[in-house]
XYZ file of C-alpha atoms in Angstrom:
203
model
C 7.278 -2.698 45.570
C 9.510 -4.186 48.301
C 8.174 -4.038 51.834
C 9.921 -1.405 53.965
C 12.625 -2.915 56.135
C 12.217 -0.642 59.133
C 14.671 -2.485 61.349
C 17.670 -1.438 59.277
C 19.584 1.492 60.670
C 22.856 3.348 60.248
C 25.478 1.801 58.022
C 23.284 -1.150 57.020
C 20.489 1.096 55.774
C 22.923 3.446 54.047
C 24.589 0.533 52.252
C 21.207 -0.777 51.092
C 20.290 2.628 49.656
C 23.626 3.015 47.868
C 23.368 -0.492 46.423
C 19.852 0.315 45.263
C 21.043 3.563 43.681
C 23.711 1.700 41.720
C 21.230 -0.943 40.596
C 18.898 1.808 39.397
C 21.733 3.466 37.488
C 22.544 0.219 35.716
C 18.898 -0.440 34.898
C 17.488 2.972 33.952
C 20.528 5.264 33.556
C 21.420 8.559 35.180
C 18.844 10.728 33.405
C 15.906 8.538 34.468
C 17.075 7.784 37.996
C 14.761 9.179 40.693
C 14.949 9.298 44.466
C 11.545 7.582 44.518
C 12.865 4.700 42.439
C 15.917 4.271 44.663
C 13.778 4.336 47.816
C 11.412 1.728 46.404
C 14.258 -0.569 45.377
C 15.913 -0.196 48.790
C 12.638 -0.946 50.585
C 12.594 2.389 52.396
C 10.933 5.788 52.037
C 11.913 8.831 49.995
C 12.332 11.058 53.102
C 14.841 8.544 54.501
C 16.906 8.880 51.323
C 16.658 12.680 51.326
C 17.812 12.855 54.947
C 21.147 11.415 53.842
C 21.546 12.872 50.342
C 19.815 16.116 49.332
C 19.633 15.282 45.636
C 20.395 12.911 42.819
C 24.010 14.022 42.163
C 24.984 13.595 45.799
C 23.420 10.142 45.948
C 25.035 9.013 42.693
C 28.456 10.282 43.768
C 28.137 8.391 47.045
C 27.090 5.214 45.222
C 30.002 5.589 42.823
C 32.534 6.141 45.606
C 31.277 2.993 47.315
C 32.601 1.032 44.334
C 36.137 2.426 44.547
C 38.707 -0.321 45.234
C 39.614 -0.988 48.854
C 42.513 1.269 49.842
C 43.301 -1.014 52.789
C 44.267 -3.938 50.545
C 46.840 -2.736 47.992
C 48.393 -5.217 45.548
C 51.620 -6.931 46.628
C 53.086 -8.687 43.581
C 56.756 -8.282 44.432
C 57.788 -5.231 42.417
C 56.746 -1.607 42.141
C 55.658 -1.605 38.501
C 53.472 -4.696 38.870
C 51.806 -3.300 41.989
C 51.034 0.020 40.301
C 49.646 -1.681 37.192
C 47.487 -3.994 39.303
C 46.034 -1.123 41.316
C 45.265 0.966 38.246
C 43.590 -2.050 36.693
C 41.293 -2.168 39.728
C 40.411 1.481 39.236
C 39.825 1.087 35.528
C 37.609 -1.927 36.143
C 35.351 0.327 38.247
C 35.154 2.872 35.451
C 34.311 0.160 32.930
C 31.547 -1.069 35.248
C 30.079 2.427 35.416
C 27.066 2.972 33.119
C 28.246 5.200 30.279
C 25.785 8.009 30.923
C 26.686 8.375 34.615
C 29.891 10.335 34.052
C 28.243 12.477 31.388
C 25.252 13.133 33.650
C 27.406 14.089 36.595
C 29.545 16.403 34.483
C 26.416 18.082 33.142
C 25.132 18.590 36.695
C 28.438 20.081 37.817
C 28.417 22.641 35.017
C 24.873 23.723 35.933
C 25.210 23.716 39.720
C 28.264 25.175 41.530
C 27.310 23.296 44.703
C 27.424 19.972 42.879
C 30.776 20.925 41.350
C 32.119 21.744 44.811
C 30.840 18.398 46.066
C 32.538 16.552 43.208
C 35.841 18.270 44.025
C 35.396 17.375 47.681
C 34.731 13.731 46.798
C 37.854 13.593 44.644
C 39.964 15.212 47.352
C 38.632 12.756 49.931
C 39.514 9.666 47.892
C 41.629 7.477 50.155
C 44.215 6.387 47.604
C 47.209 8.146 49.119
C 47.668 5.380 51.755
C 47.547 2.787 48.969
C 50.312 4.458 47.006
C 52.280 5.057 50.210
C 52.090 1.340 51.005
C 53.081 0.322 47.481
C 56.035 2.734 47.459
C 57.105 1.825 51.010
C 57.318 -1.826 49.962
C 59.386 -0.837 46.915
C 61.754 1.143 49.149
C 62.113 -1.858 51.470
C 62.972 -4.050 48.454
C 65.625 -1.556 47.373
C 63.817 -0.455 44.204
C 63.699 3.210 45.269
C 65.325 5.518 47.772
C 62.802 6.813 50.351
C 60.279 9.178 48.770
C 57.359 11.170 50.170
C 53.963 10.609 48.545
C 52.118 13.911 48.860
C 48.382 14.189 48.091
C 49.203 15.854 44.766
C 51.623 13.096 43.764
C 49.074 10.406 44.696
C 46.444 12.127 42.540
C 48.530 12.090 39.357
C 47.655 8.576 38.094
C 44.084 8.908 39.395
C 43.559 12.201 37.588
C 44.894 10.697 34.372
C 42.530 7.713 34.681
C 39.572 10.020 35.393
C 40.449 12.227 32.425
C 40.630 9.220 30.120
C 37.294 7.915 31.441
C 35.513 11.257 31.059
C 36.920 12.458 27.740
C 37.072 9.062 26.055
C 33.715 7.782 27.312
C 35.147 5.307 29.806
C 37.297 3.415 27.315
C 40.710 2.795 28.926
C 42.811 0.053 27.360
C 45.898 -1.851 28.501
C 48.205 0.422 26.513
C 46.882 3.529 28.273
C 47.301 2.019 31.732
C 50.844 0.954 30.923
C 51.713 4.408 29.570
C 50.392 6.105 32.715
C 52.645 3.892 34.848
C 55.752 3.730 32.627
C 55.777 7.210 31.094
C 54.366 9.311 33.920
C 54.151 7.856 37.401
C 57.310 5.736 37.631
C 59.510 8.548 36.232
C 57.844 10.962 38.674
C 58.547 8.682 41.659
C 62.140 8.072 40.610
C 62.738 11.770 40.058
C 61.328 12.662 43.475
C 63.278 9.863 45.147
C 66.573 10.965 43.605
C 65.841 14.575 44.487
C 65.246 13.686 48.141
C 68.239 11.310 48.173
C 70.542 13.952 46.699
C 69.270 16.487 49.205
C 70.319 14.292 52.110
C 73.897 13.959 50.917
C-alpha cells in the first residue's frame, strides 16, 4: 500500500484521487471499485475521499468529467466542418477510453437512486462545451462561412447528446460514419438554419 502523502492539499490531492479512481476503474471495473481501493491507490485515507465525494457514483462521475476534452483549446483547422469533426473525435476518444462497464454501472445506479440521477443531470448540464462551440462558430462567421448565429445551451448539447446516446445504447462503439452523420446531417444543418433565421429576422 502506498505511503500516505499528507502534504498534498486542495487541487493536487483532488487530482490524485480522481486519477486513482480512473486507474481503479480500468483495472477492476465499476462493479468492483471501492472507496477503500481508490484511497489506497491515491496514498490517502478513506475519510479524505468521502469528504469530497459521498459515494462511488459521485466519485466516478467526477473522474470521468476530468477526462473530458479541454474546452479552452478548441480545434482550429480552417473551416467549420473540420473543426466540428475534430472536436467530436476528441469526445469520442474519451468514450472509447472509458471501461465498458462504467457507463452501464452508472446508468444502473441512476435508475436505483434519484439523487444519483439528479447528479448525473447536473454534471451533463455543467459540461463546459458551449464556449467551445461558440468559439468554433465565431471563427466560421469571421471566415464568412455563416451569418452570425447564437449558440444556446440547448443547441450546444445537440451533438453531445447524440454522442452520449450512441455510447450508452451501443456500448461505446462510435465509428467514423456516425461522427460524420452527426455533423453533416444534424449539427451543420441546424446551425445553418438558425443562422438564416436570425439573418432573415434582421432584414
